[in-house]
Amino acid sequence: MSESEDDWLALKPREPLPSQCCGSGCKPCISDLYQKELAQWEKARAKNDKSLLSKQKEQSCNSELNPDTFTAFNINSVEQLTQDTYLYRFELPENSSLGLSLGQHVVLRGEVNGLEVQRAYTPISPVNAEGYFDVLIKCYASGLMSQYIKSWKKGETIFWRGPFGGFPYRPNQYGELLMLASGTGLAPMLPILQYVTENEDDETFITLVGCFRTFENIYLKPLLQDLSRYWNVRMFYILSQLTIQSSCYNILSQRGERRLVAEVLTENLIEETFKVSFTFPCTLSFSFCNKTHR
């Protein structure tokens, strides 16, 4: 093989591994980006013109988010909320905004033992937050990405790309939003809650049902309590184990069996919702939600 041929093969894009796809249906997906880069490489090679290659370069720290390339952001703070769940705040320059719409997620890139991994997360900060964005992440003992995330410290540089997805919402579009969230599935609900409550002209009612293992495992209690004080917001919690009683929280059930949860929702919530309502559940396996009209 000639030296020139070796040079071209060294420039050929590498096909992404299965672990590099976050599985959230991003457009463009990492596989789409690979096909685009491969086509550019084949065209440049056919013409023997390396100037035609358009290399994907990582952008500088705290620059604008981009769906095609990974952008570097610095960690401003790390807060441990529970034994396995953390709240990470990332810096944005000069009071700029991340530029997300409601329900949009971003993709994180990490490397563990030489293996690149990508996962999708929905920032929980308000869509109009300036100078920062917050991400709620649960770490799993056997999770590849979790091994990478657990090592994060303040000041480190982390790479994200996006945004993807979204929830097309207009003020007063529905009589009520019924939110069903399990664990960190709470994340995509929070920006919507804050968006509605910050708009005095939006009279949409919101019912949030959060499912958690114990009372202590309910994330961001002060924020949830503040939001629940709005006239058009009500919150309920379904716990697997009742370890503490609190008159400030509406506990619907002390057991998490699927049958009982269905009964509680039917008897206490769904029959009381407005005629024009919108229901979307979000569990740990979704970056956003499955949506259902009623």
PDB file of C-alpha atoms in Angstrom:
ATOM      1  CA  MET A   1       0.000   0.000   0.000  1.00  0.00           C
ATOM      2  CA  SER A   2       1.385   3.409  -0.971  1.00  0.00           C
ATOM      3  CA  GLU A   3       2.112   6.170   1.498  1.00  0.00           C
ATOM      4  CA  SER A   4      -0.611   8.282  -0.108  1.00  0.00           C
ATOM      5  CA  GLU A   5      -3.133   5.463   0.370  1.00  0.00           C
ATOM      6  CA  ASP A   6      -2.126   5.145   4.018  1.00  0.00           C
ATOM      7  CA  ASP A   7      -2.686   8.876   4.492  1.00  0.00           C
ATOM      8  CA  TRP A   8      -6.200   8.675   3.074  1.00  0.00           C
ATOM      9  CA  LEU A   9      -7.122   5.657   5.214  1.00  0.00           C
ATOM     10  CA  ALA A  10      -5.890   7.507   8.281  1.00  0.00           C
ATOM     11  CA  LEU A  11      -8.325  10.319   7.466  1.00  0.00           C
ATOM     12  CA  LYS A  12     -11.291   7.988   6.888  1.00  0.00           C
ATOM     13  CA  PRO A  13     -14.088   8.543   9.458  1.00  0.00           C
ATOM     14  CA  ARG A  14     -14.563   5.718  11.958  1.00  0.00           C
ATOM     15  CA  GLU A  15     -17.967   4.064  12.118  1.00  0.00           C
ATOM     16  CA  PRO A  16     -19.549   4.756  15.548  1.00  0.00           C
ATOM     17  CA  LEU A  17     -19.932   1.934  18.050  1.00  0.00           C
ATOM     18  CA  PRO A  18     -23.399   0.993  19.386  1.00  0.00           C
ATOM     19  CA  SER A  19     -22.452   2.563  22.741  1.00  0.00           C
ATOM     20  CA  GLN A  20     -22.002   5.921  21.005  1.00  0.00           C
ATOM     21  CA  CYS A  21     -25.708   6.146  20.153  1.00  0.00           C
ATOM     22  CA  CYS A  22     -27.861   7.496  22.997  1.00  0.00           C
ATOM     23  CA  GLY A  23     -30.980   5.796  21.594  1.00  0.00           C
ATOM     24  CA  SER A  24     -33.175   8.911  21.835  1.00  0.00           C
ATOM     25  CA  GLY A  25     -33.915   9.401  18.149  1.00  0.00           C
ATOM     26  CA  CYS A  26     -31.717  12.501  17.765  1.00  0.00           C
ATOM     27  CA  LYS A  27     -31.709  14.281  14.413  1.00  0.00           C
ATOM     28  CA  PRO A  28     -28.946  14.224  13.343  1.00  0.00           C
ATOM     29  CA  CYS A  29     -27.981  10.957  15.033  1.00  0.00           C
ATOM     30  CA  ILE A  30     -24.299  10.126  15.402  1.00  0.00           C
ATOM     31  CA  SER A  31     -24.825   7.575  12.609  1.00  0.00           C
ATOM     32  CA  ASP A  32     -26.157  10.355  10.350  1.00  0.00           C
ATOM     33  CA  LEU A  33     -23.059  12.428  11.074  1.00  0.00           C
ATOM     34  CA  TYR A  34     -20.843   9.446  10.240  1.00  0.00           C
ATOM     35  CA  GLN A  35     -22.540   8.945   6.873  1.00  0.00           C
ATOM     36  CA  LYS A  36     -22.138  12.655   6.098  1.00  0.00           C
ATOM     37  CA  GLU A  37     -18.434  12.620   6.978  1.00  0.00           C
ATOM     38  CA  LEU A  38     -17.905   9.386   5.040  1.00  0.00           C
ATOM     39  CA  ALA A  39     -19.480  10.887   1.905  1.00  0.00           C
ATOM     40  CA  GLN A  40     -17.224  13.942   2.224  1.00  0.00           C
ATOM     41  CA  TRP A  41     -14.181  11.698   2.625  1.00  0.00           C
ATOM     42  CA  GLU A  42     -15.083   9.584  -0.421  1.00  0.00           C
ATOM     43  CA  LYS A  43     -15.580  12.715  -2.546  1.00  0.00           C
ATOM     44  CA  ALA A  44     -12.251  14.210  -1.422  1.00  0.00           C
ATOM     45  CA  ARG A  45     -10.423  10.930  -2.013  1.00  0.00           C
ATOM     46  CA  ALA A  46     -11.897  10.535  -5.528  1.00  0.00           C
ATOM     47  CA  LYS A  47     -10.582  14.009  -6.415  1.00  0.00           C
ATOM     48  CA  ASN A  48      -7.393  13.515  -4.397  1.00  0.00           C
ATOM     49  CA  ASP A  49      -8.075  16.847  -2.699  1.00  0.00           C
ATOM     50  CA  LYS A  50      -7.737  16.844   1.093  1.00  0.00           C
ATOM     51  CA  SER A  51      -8.916  20.455   1.271  1.00  0.00           C
ATOM     52  CA  LEU A  52     -12.442  19.159   0.603  1.00  0.00           C
ATOM     53  CA  LEU A  53     -12.496  17.400   3.938  1.00  0.00           C
ATOM     54  CA  SER A  54     -14.645  19.182   6.495  1.00  0.00           C
ATOM     55  CA  LYS A  55     -13.411  17.985   9.856  1.00  0.00           C
ATOM     56  CA  GLN A  56     -15.779  18.146  12.789  1.00  0.00           C
ATOM     57  CA  LYS A  57     -14.004  20.158  15.457  1.00  0.00           C
ATOM     58  CA  GLU A  58     -14.990  20.499  19.077  1.00  0.00           C
ATOM     59  CA  GLN A  59     -15.923  24.048  19.837  1.00  0.00           C
ATOM     60  CA  SER A  60     -14.331  26.184  22.493  1.00  0.00           C
ATOM     61  CA  CYS A  61     -15.520  26.135  26.095  1.00  0.00           C
ATOM     62  CA  ASN A  62     -18.948  27.613  26.841  1.00  0.00           C
ATOM     63  CA  SER A  63     -19.774  28.500  23.232  1.00  0.00           C
ATOM     64  CA  GLU A  64     -23.132  27.957  21.538  1.00  0.00           C
ATOM     65  CA  LEU A  65     -24.740  24.528  21.605  1.00  0.00           C
ATOM     66  CA  ASN A  66     -24.683  22.711  18.250  1.00  0.00           C
ATOM     67  CA  PRO A  67     -26.519  19.515  17.205  1.00  0.00           C
ATOM     68  CA  ASP A  68     -23.720  18.413  14.857  1.00  0.00           C
ATOM     69  CA  THR A  69     -20.634  18.883  17.015  1.00  0.00           C
ATOM     70  CA  PHE A  70     -19.845  18.594  20.699  1.00  0.00           C
ATOM     71  CA  THR A  71     -19.413  21.832  22.619  1.00  0.00           C
ATOM     72  CA  ALA A  72     -17.368  22.142  25.806  1.00  0.00           C
ATOM     73  CA  PHE A  73     -18.972  23.495  28.994  1.00  0.00           C
ATOM     74  CA  ASN A  74     -17.384  23.917  32.412  1.00  0.00           C
ATOM     75  CA  ILE A  75     -18.951  22.530  35.593  1.00  0.00           C
ATOM     76  CA  ASN A  76     -19.833  25.366  37.963  1.00  0.00           C
ATOM     77  CA  SER A  77     -21.094  23.246  40.880  1.00  0.00           C
ATOM     78  CA  VAL A  78     -21.927  19.690  41.932  1.00  0.00           C
ATOM     79  CA  GLU A  79     -24.701  18.980  44.465  1.00  0.00           C
ATOM     80  CA  GLN A  80     -25.514  15.492  45.723  1.00  0.00           C
ATOM     81  CA  LEU A  81     -29.291  15.200  46.177  1.00  0.00           C
ATOM     82  CA  THR A  82     -29.590  11.540  47.194  1.00  0.00           C
ATOM     83  CA  GLN A  83     -27.280   8.570  47.558  1.00  0.00           C
ATOM     84  CA  ASP A  84     -27.077   8.125  43.774  1.00  0.00           C
ATOM     85  CA  THR A  85     -28.460  11.318  42.208  1.00  0.00           C
ATOM     86  CA  TYR A  86     -26.646  14.591  41.552  1.00  0.00           C
ATOM     87  CA  LEU A  87     -27.449  18.081  40.299  1.00  0.00           C
ATOM     88  CA  TYR A  88     -24.786  19.553  37.995  1.00  0.00           C
ATOM     89  CA  ARG A  89     -24.658  23.215  37.045  1.00  0.00           C
ATOM     90  CA  PHE A  90     -22.771  24.243  33.901  1.00  0.00           C
ATOM     91  CA  GLU A  91     -21.509  27.738  33.076  1.00  0.00           C
ATOM     92  CA  LEU A  92     -22.676  29.826  30.127  1.00  0.00           C
ATOM     93  CA  PRO A  93     -20.757  32.957  29.070  1.00  0.00           C
ATOM     94  CA  GLU A  94     -21.911  36.534  29.655  1.00  0.00           C
ATOM     95  CA  ASN A  95     -25.380  35.663  30.937  1.00  0.00           C
ATOM     96  CA  SER A  96     -26.247  33.905  27.671  1.00  0.00           C
ATOM     97  CA  SER A  97     -28.979  31.259  27.402  1.00  0.00           C
ATOM     98  CA  LEU A  98     -28.585  27.646  26.250  1.00  0.00           C
ATOM     99  CA  GLY A  99     -31.331  28.253  23.689  1.00  0.00           C
ATOM    100  CA  LEU A 100     -33.522  25.238  24.431  1.00  0.00           C
ATOM    101  CA  SER A 101     -37.244  24.980  23.794  1.00  0.00           C
ATOM    102  CA  LEU A 102     -39.595  23.125  26.137  1.00  0.00           C
ATOM    103  CA  GLY A 103     -38.928  19.382  26.318  1.00  0.00           C
ATOM    104  CA  GLN A 104     -35.656  19.451  24.417  1.00  0.00           C
ATOM    105  CA  HIS A 105     -32.742  17.275  25.500  1.00  0.00           C
ATOM    106  CA  VAL A 106     -28.992  17.358  24.966  1.00  0.00           C
ATOM    107  CA  VAL A 107     -26.519  14.525  24.410  1.00  0.00           C
ATOM    108  CA  LEU A 108     -23.538  13.938  26.691  1.00  0.00           C
ATOM    109  CA  ARG A 109     -20.318  12.326  25.492  1.00  0.00           C
ATOM    110  CA  GLY A 110     -18.082  10.392  27.860  1.00  0.00           C
ATOM    111  CA  GLU A 111     -15.236   7.907  27.688  1.00  0.00           C
ATOM    112  CA  VAL A 112     -14.822   4.869  29.936  1.00  0.00           C
ATOM    113  CA  ASN A 113     -11.830   2.525  29.541  1.00  0.00           C
ATOM    114  CA  GLY A 114     -11.265   3.796  26.008  1.00  0.00           C
ATOM    115  CA  LEU A 115     -14.923   3.270  25.013  1.00  0.00           C
ATOM    116  CA  GLU A 116     -16.922   6.327  23.913  1.00  0.00           C
ATOM    117  CA  VAL A 117     -20.435   6.471  25.366  1.00  0.00           C
ATOM    118  CA  GLN A 118     -23.292   8.904  24.675  1.00  0.00           C
ATOM    119  CA  ARG A 119     -26.469   9.478  26.673  1.00  0.00           C
ATOM    120  CA  ALA A 120     -29.341  11.973  26.486  1.00  0.00           C
ATOM    121  CA  TYR A 121     -30.418  14.222  29.372  1.00  0.00           C
ATOM    122  CA  THR A 122     -33.022  16.968  29.696  1.00  0.00           C
ATOM    123  CA  PRO A 123     -31.804  20.124  31.512  1.00  0.00           C
ATOM    124  CA  ILE A 124     -34.107  21.064  34.397  1.00  0.00           C
ATOM    125  CA  SER A 125     -33.330  24.784  34.432  1.00  0.00           C
ATOM    126  CA  PRO A 126     -35.904  27.239  32.988  1.00  0.00           C
ATOM    127  CA  VAL A 127     -35.627  27.598  29.218  1.00  0.00           C
ATOM    128  CA  ASN A 128     -34.847  31.305  29.696  1.00  0.00           C
ATOM    129  CA  ALA A 129     -32.156  30.741  32.354  1.00  0.00           C
ATOM    130  CA  GLU A 130     -29.144  32.989  31.772  1.00  0.00           C
ATOM    131  CA  GLY A 131     -25.525  32.205  32.580  1.00  0.00           C
ATOM    132  CA  TYR A 132     -26.076  28.541  33.444  1.00  0.00           C
ATOM    133  CA  PHE A 133     -27.979  25.318  32.847  1.00  0.00           C
ATOM    134  CA  ASP A 134     -28.709  22.499  35.304  1.00  0.00           C
ATOM    135  CA  VAL A 135     -28.796  18.757  34.663  1.00  0.00           C
ATOM    136  CA  LEU A 136     -30.246  16.133  37.028  1.00  0.00           C
ATOM    137  CA  ILE A 137     -28.446  12.776  36.721  1.00  0.00           C
ATOM    138  CA  LYS A 138     -28.875   9.456  38.500  1.00  0.00           C
ATOM    139  CA  CYS A 139     -25.764   7.252  38.601  1.00  0.00           C
ATOM    140  CA  TYR A 140     -26.025   3.476  38.442  1.00  0.00           C
ATOM    141  CA  ALA A 141     -23.485   1.062  39.911  1.00  0.00           C
ATOM    142  CA  SER A 142     -23.108  -0.854  36.645  1.00  0.00           C
ATOM    143  CA  GLY A 143     -23.699   2.042  34.235  1.00  0.00           C
ATOM    144  CA  LEU A 144     -20.914   2.894  31.775  1.00  0.00           C
ATOM    145  CA  MET A 145     -21.789   6.585  31.640  1.00  0.00           C
ATOM    146  CA  SER A 146     -22.290   6.620  35.414  1.00  0.00           C
ATOM    147  CA  GLN A 147     -18.659   5.601  35.902  1.00  0.00           C
ATOM    148  CA  TYR A 148     -17.630   8.669  33.928  1.00  0.00           C
ATOM    149  CA  ILE A 149     -20.112  11.048  35.588  1.00  0.00           C
ATOM    150  CA  LYS A 150     -19.185  10.033  39.142  1.00  0.00           C
ATOM    151  CA  SER A 151     -15.676  11.380  38.570  1.00  0.00           C
ATOM    152  CA  TRP A 152     -16.882  14.913  37.710  1.00  0.00           C
ATOM    153  CA  LYS A 153     -15.643  17.806  39.813  1.00  0.00           C
ATOM    154  CA  LYS A 154     -16.176  21.565  39.766  1.00  0.00           C
ATOM    155  CA  GLY A 155     -14.180  23.249  37.015  1.00  0.00           C
ATOM    156  CA  GLU A 156     -13.977  20.209  34.713  1.00  0.00           C
ATOM    157  CA  THR A 157     -14.855  20.492  31.035  1.00  0.00           C
ATOM    158  CA  ILE A 158     -17.720  18.337  29.727  1.00  0.00           C
ATOM    159  CA  PHE A 159     -18.916  17.936  26.129  1.00  0.00           C
ATOM    160  CA  TRP A 160     -22.553  18.247  25.014  1.00  0.00           C
ATOM    161  CA  ARG A 161     -24.366  18.517  21.674  1.00  0.00           C
ATOM    162  CA  GLY A 162     -27.956  19.344  20.796  1.00  0.00           C
ATOM    163  CA  PRO A 163     -30.680  20.350  21.227  1.00  0.00           C
ATOM    164  CA  PHE A 164     -33.039  17.573  20.128  1.00  0.00           C
ATOM    165  CA  GLY A 165     -36.725  16.760  20.490  1.00  0.00           C
ATOM    166  CA  GLY A 166     -39.215  19.122  22.056  1.00  0.00           C
ATOM    167  CA  PHE A 167     -42.740  19.625  23.384  1.00  0.00           C
ATOM    168  CA  PRO A 168     -44.744  21.980  21.112  1.00  0.00           C
ATOM    169  CA  TYR A 169     -46.675  23.909  23.746  1.00  0.00           C
ATOM    170  CA  ARG A 170     -48.642  27.156  23.520  1.00  0.00           C
ATOM    171  CA  PRO A 171     -50.087  28.981  26.549  1.00  0.00           C
ATOM    172  CA  ASN A 172     -53.697  27.932  27.250  1.00  0.00           C
ATOM    173  CA  GLN A 173     -53.480  25.251  24.559  1.00  0.00           C
ATOM    174  CA  TYR A 174     -54.883  22.679  27.001  1.00  0.00           C
ATOM    175  CA  GLY A 175     -57.188  22.928  29.975  1.00  0.00           C
ATOM    176  CA  GLU A 176     -54.796  20.819  32.039  1.00  0.00           C
ATOM    177  CA  LEU A 177     -51.437  19.085  31.798  1.00  0.00           C
ATOM    178  CA  LEU A 178     -51.287  15.791  33.689  1.00  0.00           C
ATOM    179  CA  MET A 179     -47.640  14.875  34.349  1.00  0.00           C
ATOM    180  CA  LEU A 180     -46.656  11.360  35.460  1.00  0.00           C
ATOM    181  CA  ALA A 181     -42.987  11.211  36.465  1.00  0.00           C
ATOM    182  CA  SER A 182     -40.895   8.382  37.886  1.00  0.00           C
ATOM    183  CA  GLY A 183     -37.583   9.284  39.551  1.00  0.00           C
ATOM    184  CA  THR A 184     -35.407  11.462  37.331  1.00  0.00           C
ATOM    185  CA  GLY A 185     -38.262  11.374  34.816  1.00  0.00           C
ATOM    186  CA  LEU A 186     -39.148  14.534  36.735  1.00  0.00           C
ATOM    187  CA  ALA A 187     -36.471  16.399  34.749  1.00  0.00           C
ATOM    188  CA  PRO A 188     -38.412  17.306  31.563  1.00  0.00           C
ATOM    189  CA  MET A 189     -41.448  18.316  33.623  1.00  0.00           C
ATOM    190  CA  LEU A 190     -39.708  21.069  35.561  1.00  0.00           C
ATOM    191  CA  PRO A 191     -39.015  23.517  32.693  1.00  0.00           C
ATOM    192  CA  ILE A 192     -42.657  23.192  31.601  1.00  0.00           C
ATOM    193  CA  LEU A 193     -43.900  23.809  35.143  1.00  0.00           C
ATOM    194  CA  GLN A 194     -41.709  26.892  35.461  1.00  0.00           C
ATOM    195  CA  TYR A 195     -42.675  28.150  32.011  1.00  0.00           C
ATOM    196  CA  VAL A 196     -46.390  27.987  32.812  1.00  0.00           C
ATOM    197  CA  THR A 197     -46.165  29.470  36.301  1.00  0.00           C
ATOM    198  CA  GLU A 198     -43.950  32.370  35.141  1.00  0.00           C
ATOM    199  CA  ASN A 199     -46.565  33.425  32.579  1.00  0.00           C
ATOM    200  CA  GLU A 200     -49.406  35.272  34.329  1.00  0.00           C
ATOM    201  CA  ASP A 201     -51.566  34.980  31.205  1.00  0.00           C
ATOM    202  CA  ASP A 202     -51.272  31.184  31.059  1.00  0.00           C
ATOM    203  CA  GLU A 203     -54.210  29.677  32.978  1.00  0.00           C
ATOM    204  CA  THR A 204     -53.364  26.046  32.249  1.00  0.00           C
ATOM    205  CA  PHE A 205     -53.819  23.749  35.248  1.00  0.00           C
ATOM    206  CA  ILE A 206     -51.000  21.318  36.000  1.00  0.00           C
ATOM    207  CA  THR A 207     -51.175  18.100  37.996  1.00  0.00           C
ATOM    208  CA  LEU A 208     -47.858  16.396  38.716  1.00  0.00           C
ATOM    209  CA  VAL A 209     -47.726  12.838  40.053  1.00  0.00           C
ATOM    210  CA  GLY A 210     -44.213  11.882  41.152  1.00  0.00           C
ATOM    211  CA  CYS A 211     -43.253   8.269  41.897  1.00  0.00           C
ATOM    212  CA  PHE A 212     -40.313   7.755  44.247  1.00  0.00           C
ATOM    213  CA  ARG A 213     -38.908   5.021  46.446  1.00  0.00           C
ATOM    214  CA  THR A 214     -39.099   6.993  49.707  1.00  0.00           C
ATOM    215  CA  PHE A 215     -39.894  10.504  50.881  1.00  0.00           C
ATOM    216  CA  GLU A 216     -36.153  11.187  51.154  1.00  0.00           C
ATOM    217  CA  ASN A 217     -35.753  10.261  47.481  1.00  0.00           C
ATOM    218  CA  ILE A 218     -38.034  13.056  46.274  1.00  0.00           C
ATOM    219  CA  TYR A 219     -35.706  15.382  44.387  1.00  0.00           C
ATOM    220  CA  LEU A 220     -35.625  19.163  44.707  1.00  0.00           C
ATOM    221  CA  LYS A 221     -38.273  19.415  47.435  1.00  0.00           C
ATOM    222  CA  PRO A 222     -37.901  23.208  47.994  1.00  0.00           C
ATOM    223  CA  LEU A 223     -38.423  23.907  44.276  1.00  0.00           C
ATOM    224  CA  LEU A 224     -41.398  21.551  44.074  1.00  0.00           C
ATOM    225  CA  GLN A 225     -42.964  23.118  47.157  1.00  0.00           C
ATOM    226  CA  ASP A 226     -42.574  26.606  45.696  1.00  0.00           C
ATOM    227  CA  LEU A 227     -44.203  25.521  42.442  1.00  0.00           C
ATOM    228  CA  SER A 228     -47.062  23.755  44.255  1.00  0.00           C
ATOM    229  CA  ARG A 229     -48.083  27.065  45.868  1.00  0.00           C
ATOM    230  CA  TYR A 230     -49.323  28.418  42.533  1.00  0.00           C
ATOM    231  CA  TRP A 231     -53.103  28.444  42.196  1.00  0.00           C
ATOM    232  CA  ASN A 232     -53.042  26.288  39.055  1.00  0.00           C
ATOM    233  CA  VAL A 233     -50.585  23.607  40.239  1.00  0.00           C
ATOM    234  CA  ARG A 234     -51.225  20.530  42.352  1.00  0.00           C
ATOM    235  CA  MET A 235     -48.734  17.768  43.192  1.00  0.00           C
ATOM    236  CA  PHE A 236     -49.083  14.219  44.468  1.00  0.00           C
ATOM    237  CA  TYR A 237     -46.511  11.593  45.339  1.00  0.00           C
ATOM    238  CA  ILE A 238     -46.620   7.802  45.190  1.00  0.00           C
ATOM    239  CA  LEU A 239     -43.972   6.181  47.401  1.00  0.00           C
ATOM    240  CA  SER A 240     -42.760   2.581  47.502  1.00  0.00           C
ATOM    241  CA  GLN A 241     -41.935   2.945  51.202  1.00  0.00           C
ATOM    242  CA  LEU A 242     -43.418   5.420  53.656  1.00  0.00           C
ATOM    243  CA  THR A 243     -40.502   6.388  55.928  1.00  0.00           C
ATOM    244  CA  ILE A 244     -41.719   9.795  57.092  1.00  0.00           C
ATOM    245  CA  GLN A 245     -45.012  11.661  57.273  1.00  0.00           C
ATOM    246  CA  SER A 246     -45.307  15.232  56.098  1.00  0.00           C
ATOM    247  CA  SER A 247     -48.487  17.301  56.030  1.00  0.00           C
ATOM    248  CA  CYS A 248     -46.905  19.538  53.374  1.00  0.00           C
ATOM    249  CA  TYR A 249     -46.897  16.767  50.759  1.00  0.00           C
ATOM    250  CA  ASN A 250     -49.849  14.954  49.212  1.00  0.00           C
ATOM    251  CA  ILE A 251     -48.974  11.252  49.526  1.00  0.00           C
ATOM    252  CA  LEU A 252     -51.406   9.150  47.498  1.00  0.00           C
ATOM    253  CA  SER A 253     -50.004   5.722  48.302  1.00  0.00           C
ATOM    254  CA  GLN A 254     -47.389   3.933  50.379  1.00  0.00           C
ATOM    255  CA  ARG A 255     -46.939   1.102  47.897  1.00  0.00           C
ATOM    256  CA  GLY A 256     -45.753   1.190  44.318  1.00  0.00           C
ATOM    257  CA  GLU A 257     -47.590  -1.797  42.820  1.00  0.00           C
ATOM    258  CA  ARG A 258     -48.662  -1.105  39.265  1.00  0.00           C
ATOM    259  CA  ARG A 259     -52.285  -2.109  40.000  1.00  0.00           C
ATOM    260  CA  LEU A 260     -52.587   0.239  42.954  1.00  0.00           C
ATOM    261  CA  VAL A 261     -50.991   3.137  41.101  1.00  0.00           C
ATOM    262  CA  ALA A 262     -53.515   2.708  38.278  1.00  0.00           C
ATOM    263  CA  GLU A 263     -56.392   2.717  40.753  1.00  0.00           C
ATOM    264  CA  VAL A 264     -55.118   5.834  42.506  1.00  0.00           C
ATOM    265  CA  LEU A 265     -54.721   7.730  39.245  1.00  0.00           C
ATOM    266  CA  THR A 266     -58.156   6.713  38.016  1.00  0.00           C
ATOM    267  CA  GLU A 267     -60.029   7.460  41.242  1.00  0.00           C
ATOM    268  CA  ASN A 268     -58.206  10.601  42.386  1.00  0.00           C
ATOM    269  CA  LEU A 269     -56.897  12.354  39.313  1.00  0.00           C
ATOM    270  CA  ILE A 270     -58.061  11.397  35.858  1.00  0.00           C
ATOM    271  CA  GLU A 271     -61.769  11.728  36.642  1.00  0.00           C
ATOM    272  CA  GLU A 272     -61.121  15.230  37.965  1.00  0.00           C
ATOM    273  CA  THR A 273     -59.151  16.546  35.009  1.00  0.00           C
ATOM    274  CA  PHE A 274     -60.528  19.023  32.515  1.00  0.00           C
ATOM    275  CA  LYS A 275     -62.180  17.959  29.273  1.00  0.00           C
ATOM    276  CA  VAL A 276     -59.286  19.219  27.185  1.00  0.00           C
ATOM    277  CA  SER A 277     -56.283  17.715  28.927  1.00  0.00           C
ATOM    278  CA  PHE A 278     -52.881  16.448  27.882  1.00  0.00           C
ATOM    279  CA  THR A 279     -51.138  13.576  29.632  1.00  0.00           C
ATOM    280  CA  PHE A 280     -47.498  12.612  29.295  1.00  0.00           C
ATOM    281  CA  PRO A 281     -45.655  10.006  31.382  1.00  0.00           C
ATOM    282  CA  CYS A 282     -41.900  10.118  31.758  1.00  0.00           C
ATOM    283  CA  THR A 283     -39.872   7.293  33.291  1.00  0.00           C
ATOM    284  CA  LEU A 284     -36.160   6.596  33.600  1.00  0.00           C
ATOM    285  CA  SER A 285     -36.035   4.995  30.164  1.00  0.00           C
ATOM    286  CA  PHE A 286     -37.109   8.123  28.262  1.00  0.00           C
ATOM    287  CA  SER A 287     -35.244  11.373  27.706  1.00  0.00           C
ATOM    288  CA  PHE A 288     -38.613  13.005  27.195  1.00  0.00           C
ATOM    289  CA  CYS A 289     -42.095  11.528  27.315  1.00  0.00           C
ATOM    290  CA  ASN A 290     -44.781   9.476  25.677  1.00  0.00           C
ATOM    291  CA  LYS A 291     -47.693  11.849  25.174  1.00  0.00           C
ATOM    292  CA  THR A 292     -51.407  11.019  25.276  1.00  0.00           C
ATOM    293  CA  HIS A 293     -54.434  13.184  24.563  1.00  0.00           C
ATOM    294  CA  ARG A 294     -57.579  12.746  26.587  1.00  0.00           C
TER     295      ARG A 294
END
